[in-house]
Structure formats: C-alpha cells, structure tokens
PDB file of C-alpha atoms in Angstrom:
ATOM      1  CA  UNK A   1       0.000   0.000   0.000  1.00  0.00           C
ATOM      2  CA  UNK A   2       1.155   3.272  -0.948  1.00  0.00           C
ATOM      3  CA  UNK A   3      -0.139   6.893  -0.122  1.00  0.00           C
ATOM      4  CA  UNK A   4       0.031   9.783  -2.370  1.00  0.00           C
ATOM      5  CA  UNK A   5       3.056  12.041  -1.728  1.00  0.00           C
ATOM      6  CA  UNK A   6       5.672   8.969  -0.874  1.00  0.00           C
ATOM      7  CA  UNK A   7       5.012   9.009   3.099  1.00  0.00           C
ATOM      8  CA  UNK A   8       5.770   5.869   5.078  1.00  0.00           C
ATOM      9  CA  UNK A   9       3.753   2.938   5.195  1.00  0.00           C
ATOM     10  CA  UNK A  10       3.000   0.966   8.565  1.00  0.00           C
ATOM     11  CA  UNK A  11       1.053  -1.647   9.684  1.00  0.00           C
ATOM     12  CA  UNK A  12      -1.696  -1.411  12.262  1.00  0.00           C
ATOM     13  CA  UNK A  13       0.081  -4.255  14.484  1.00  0.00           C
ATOM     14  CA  UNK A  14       3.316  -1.928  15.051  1.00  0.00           C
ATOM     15  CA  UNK A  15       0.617  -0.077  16.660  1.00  0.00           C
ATOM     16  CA  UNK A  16       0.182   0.502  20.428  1.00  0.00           C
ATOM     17  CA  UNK A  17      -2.078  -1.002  22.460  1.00  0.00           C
ATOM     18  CA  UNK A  18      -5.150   0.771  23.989  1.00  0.00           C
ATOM     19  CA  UNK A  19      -4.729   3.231  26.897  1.00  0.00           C
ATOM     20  CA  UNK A  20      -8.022   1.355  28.550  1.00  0.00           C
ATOM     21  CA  UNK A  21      -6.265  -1.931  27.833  1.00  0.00           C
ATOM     22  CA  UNK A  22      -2.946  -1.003  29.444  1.00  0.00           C
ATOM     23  CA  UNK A  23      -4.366   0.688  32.181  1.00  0.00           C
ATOM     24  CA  UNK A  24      -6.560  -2.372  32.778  1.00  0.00           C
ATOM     25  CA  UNK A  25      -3.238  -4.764  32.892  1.00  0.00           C
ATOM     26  CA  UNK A  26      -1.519  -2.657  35.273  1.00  0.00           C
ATOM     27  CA  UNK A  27      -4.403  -2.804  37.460  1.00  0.00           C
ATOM     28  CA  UNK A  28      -4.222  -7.083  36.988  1.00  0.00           C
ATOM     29  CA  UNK A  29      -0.571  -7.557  37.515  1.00  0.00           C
ATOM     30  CA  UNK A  30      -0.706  -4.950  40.649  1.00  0.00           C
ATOM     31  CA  UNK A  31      -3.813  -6.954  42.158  1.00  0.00           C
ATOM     32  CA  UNK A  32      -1.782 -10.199  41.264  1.00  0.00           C
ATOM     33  CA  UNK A  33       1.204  -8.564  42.817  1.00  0.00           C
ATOM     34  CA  UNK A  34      -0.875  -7.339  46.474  1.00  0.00           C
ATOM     35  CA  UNK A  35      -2.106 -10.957  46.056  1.00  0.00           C
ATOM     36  CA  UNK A  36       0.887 -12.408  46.803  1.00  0.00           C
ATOM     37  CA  UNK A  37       1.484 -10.256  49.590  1.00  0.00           C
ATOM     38  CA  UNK A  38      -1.105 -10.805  51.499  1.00  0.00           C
ATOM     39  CA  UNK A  39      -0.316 -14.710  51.379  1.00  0.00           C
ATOM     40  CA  UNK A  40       2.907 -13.844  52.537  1.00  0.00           C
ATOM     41  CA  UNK A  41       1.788 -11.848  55.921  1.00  0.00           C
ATOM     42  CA  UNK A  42      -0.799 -14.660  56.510  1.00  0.00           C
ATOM     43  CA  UNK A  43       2.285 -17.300  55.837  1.00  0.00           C
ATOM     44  CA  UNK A  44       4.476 -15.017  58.090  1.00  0.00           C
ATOM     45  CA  UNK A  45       1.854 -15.147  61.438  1.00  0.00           C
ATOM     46  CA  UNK A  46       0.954 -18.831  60.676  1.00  0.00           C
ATOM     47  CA  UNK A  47       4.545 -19.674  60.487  1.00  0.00           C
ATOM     48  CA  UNK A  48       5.996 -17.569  63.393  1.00  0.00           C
ATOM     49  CA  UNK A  49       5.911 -19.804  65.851  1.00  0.00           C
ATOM     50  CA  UNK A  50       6.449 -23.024  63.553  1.00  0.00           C
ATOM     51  CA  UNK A  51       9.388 -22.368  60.985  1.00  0.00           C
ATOM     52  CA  UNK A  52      11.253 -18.849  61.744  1.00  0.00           C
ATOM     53  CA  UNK A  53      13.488 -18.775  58.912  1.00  0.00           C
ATOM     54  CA  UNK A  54      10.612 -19.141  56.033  1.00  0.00           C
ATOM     55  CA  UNK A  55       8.611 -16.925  58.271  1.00  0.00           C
ATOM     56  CA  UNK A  56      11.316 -14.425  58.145  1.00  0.00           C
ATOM     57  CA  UNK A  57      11.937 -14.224  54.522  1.00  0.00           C
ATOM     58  CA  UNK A  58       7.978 -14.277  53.962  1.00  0.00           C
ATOM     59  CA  UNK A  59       7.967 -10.993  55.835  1.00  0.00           C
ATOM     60  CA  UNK A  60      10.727  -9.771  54.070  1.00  0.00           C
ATOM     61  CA  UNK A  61       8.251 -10.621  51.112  1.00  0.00           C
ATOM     62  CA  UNK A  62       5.867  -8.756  52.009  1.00  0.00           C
ATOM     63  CA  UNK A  63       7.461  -5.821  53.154  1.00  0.00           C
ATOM     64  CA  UNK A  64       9.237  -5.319  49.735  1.00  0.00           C
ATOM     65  CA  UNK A  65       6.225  -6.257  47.405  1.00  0.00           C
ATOM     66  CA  UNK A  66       4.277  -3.272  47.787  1.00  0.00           C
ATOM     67  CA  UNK A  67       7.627  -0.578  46.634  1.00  0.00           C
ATOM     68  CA  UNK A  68       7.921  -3.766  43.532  1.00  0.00           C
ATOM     69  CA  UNK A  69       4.131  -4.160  43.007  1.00  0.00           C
ATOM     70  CA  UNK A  70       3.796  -0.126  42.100  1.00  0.00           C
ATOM     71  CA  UNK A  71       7.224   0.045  40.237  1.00  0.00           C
ATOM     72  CA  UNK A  72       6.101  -2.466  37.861  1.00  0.00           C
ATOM     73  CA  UNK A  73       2.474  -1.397  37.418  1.00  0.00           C
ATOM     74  CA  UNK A  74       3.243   2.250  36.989  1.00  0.00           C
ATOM     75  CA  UNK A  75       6.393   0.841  34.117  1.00  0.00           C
ATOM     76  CA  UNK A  76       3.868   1.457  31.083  1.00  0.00           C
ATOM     77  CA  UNK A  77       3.584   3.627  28.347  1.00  0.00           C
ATOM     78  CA  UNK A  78       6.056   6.014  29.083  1.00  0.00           C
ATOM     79  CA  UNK A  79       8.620   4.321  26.320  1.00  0.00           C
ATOM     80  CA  UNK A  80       6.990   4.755  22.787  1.00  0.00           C
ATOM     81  CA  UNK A  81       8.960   3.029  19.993  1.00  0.00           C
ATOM     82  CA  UNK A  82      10.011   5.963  17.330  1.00  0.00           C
ATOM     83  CA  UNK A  83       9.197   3.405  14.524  1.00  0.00           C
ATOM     84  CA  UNK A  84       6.909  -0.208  14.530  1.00  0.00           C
ATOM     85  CA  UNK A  85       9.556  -2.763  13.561  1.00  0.00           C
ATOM     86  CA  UNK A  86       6.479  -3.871  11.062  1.00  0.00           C
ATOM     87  CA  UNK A  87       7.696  -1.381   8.489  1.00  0.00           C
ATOM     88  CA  UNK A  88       6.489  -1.847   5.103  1.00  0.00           C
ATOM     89  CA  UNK A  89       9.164  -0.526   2.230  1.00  0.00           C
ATOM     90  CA  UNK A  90       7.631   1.212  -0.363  1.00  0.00           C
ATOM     91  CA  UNK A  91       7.686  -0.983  -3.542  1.00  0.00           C
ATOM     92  CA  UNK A  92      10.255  -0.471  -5.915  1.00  0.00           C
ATOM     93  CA  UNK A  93       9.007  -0.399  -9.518  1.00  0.00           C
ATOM     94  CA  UNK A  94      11.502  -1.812 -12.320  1.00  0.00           C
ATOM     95  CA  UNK A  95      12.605   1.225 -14.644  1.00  0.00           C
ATOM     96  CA  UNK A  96      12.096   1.220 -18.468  1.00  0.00           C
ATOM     97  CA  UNK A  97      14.882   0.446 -21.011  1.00  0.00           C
ATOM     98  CA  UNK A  98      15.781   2.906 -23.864  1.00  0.00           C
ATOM     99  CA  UNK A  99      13.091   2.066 -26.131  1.00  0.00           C
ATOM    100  CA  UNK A 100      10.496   1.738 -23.627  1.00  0.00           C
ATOM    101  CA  UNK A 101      10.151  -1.912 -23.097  1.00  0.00           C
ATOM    102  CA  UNK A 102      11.110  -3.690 -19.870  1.00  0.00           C
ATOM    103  CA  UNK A 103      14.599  -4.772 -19.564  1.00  0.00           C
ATOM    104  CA  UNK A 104      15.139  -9.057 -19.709  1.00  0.00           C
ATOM    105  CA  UNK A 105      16.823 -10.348 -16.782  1.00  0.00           C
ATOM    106  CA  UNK A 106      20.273 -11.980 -17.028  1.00  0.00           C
ATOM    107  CA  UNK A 107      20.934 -10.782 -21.173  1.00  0.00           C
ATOM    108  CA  UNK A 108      22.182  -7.739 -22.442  1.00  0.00           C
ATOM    109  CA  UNK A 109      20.798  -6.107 -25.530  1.00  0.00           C
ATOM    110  CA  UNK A 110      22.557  -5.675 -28.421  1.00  0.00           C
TER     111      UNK A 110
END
C-alpha cells in the first residue's frame, strides 16, 4: 500500500495497544502482585511460631512487594517506539529500457 506524496507505510500491528487496555493490565498484575502479599503476611503469622526462617523471609516478602508491586504497574507507556519494527518498504518499480520496453533479466541487448 502506498499513499500519495511517498510518506511511510506501517502496519496497524506496530501499533500501540489501547490506553483502557494497558491501564486495565496494570491494574491485573498490581492486584496479582498485592495478592501475593497478602499470602505472605498470613504465611508469616501462621509460620511464626512453627518455621522462623521461612517466616522471616515471607515478611521480608511482604514488606518489599508493595515498593515492587507499584514500580512495575506504573512501568507502562512512558517508552513509545520511534518506529513499529512492522515497516512496510515502499515498492520499488523496475525502470524502463531505452526504447520503452522492460529490460530481460540476465541478457544484455545488443
């Protein structure tokens, strides 16, 4: 496909997606992520007085998920690509010989 005036062709799948549809997977992986937590400070007070070591590094879990949980849901749109890697070349049209005919491949004229 070709516009008038020799811009640059692209195609719709180097396109971004949807502000609604990012915005609504930053909301799932930061649930998914608070998720987690939470089983880790219920695994922390269950295992406090059973296992101390896991119950240690399950707090440690869930002290440091939160700061991790917002860093990686607010990581989003803020790089834009300058240029879809889906770029289409204009096509290249074969020129004309001298007398107006198309030139043979692989032979010279006389």
């Amino acid at each position: 496909m070709r516009k008038r005036g020799g811009s640059e062709v692209f195609r719709i799948t180097g396109a971004r997606q949807g502000l609604a549809e990012d915005v609504r997977g930053r909301q799932r992986r930061y649930v998914i992520s608070m998720s987690v937590r939470t089983v880790s400070v219920i695994a922390t007070a269950v295992l406090w007085n059973v296992e101390r070591h896991v119950a240690i590094v399950t707090l440690a879990l869930g002290v440091l998920l939160p700061y991790i949980a917002v860093v990686i849901a607010n990581a989003g749109r803020e790089t834009a690509p300058s240029l879809p890697s889906t770029f289409v070349p204009a096509p290249v049209r074969p020129a004309l010989g001298a007398d107006g005919s198309a030139p043979e491949s692989g032979a010279e004229r006389p």
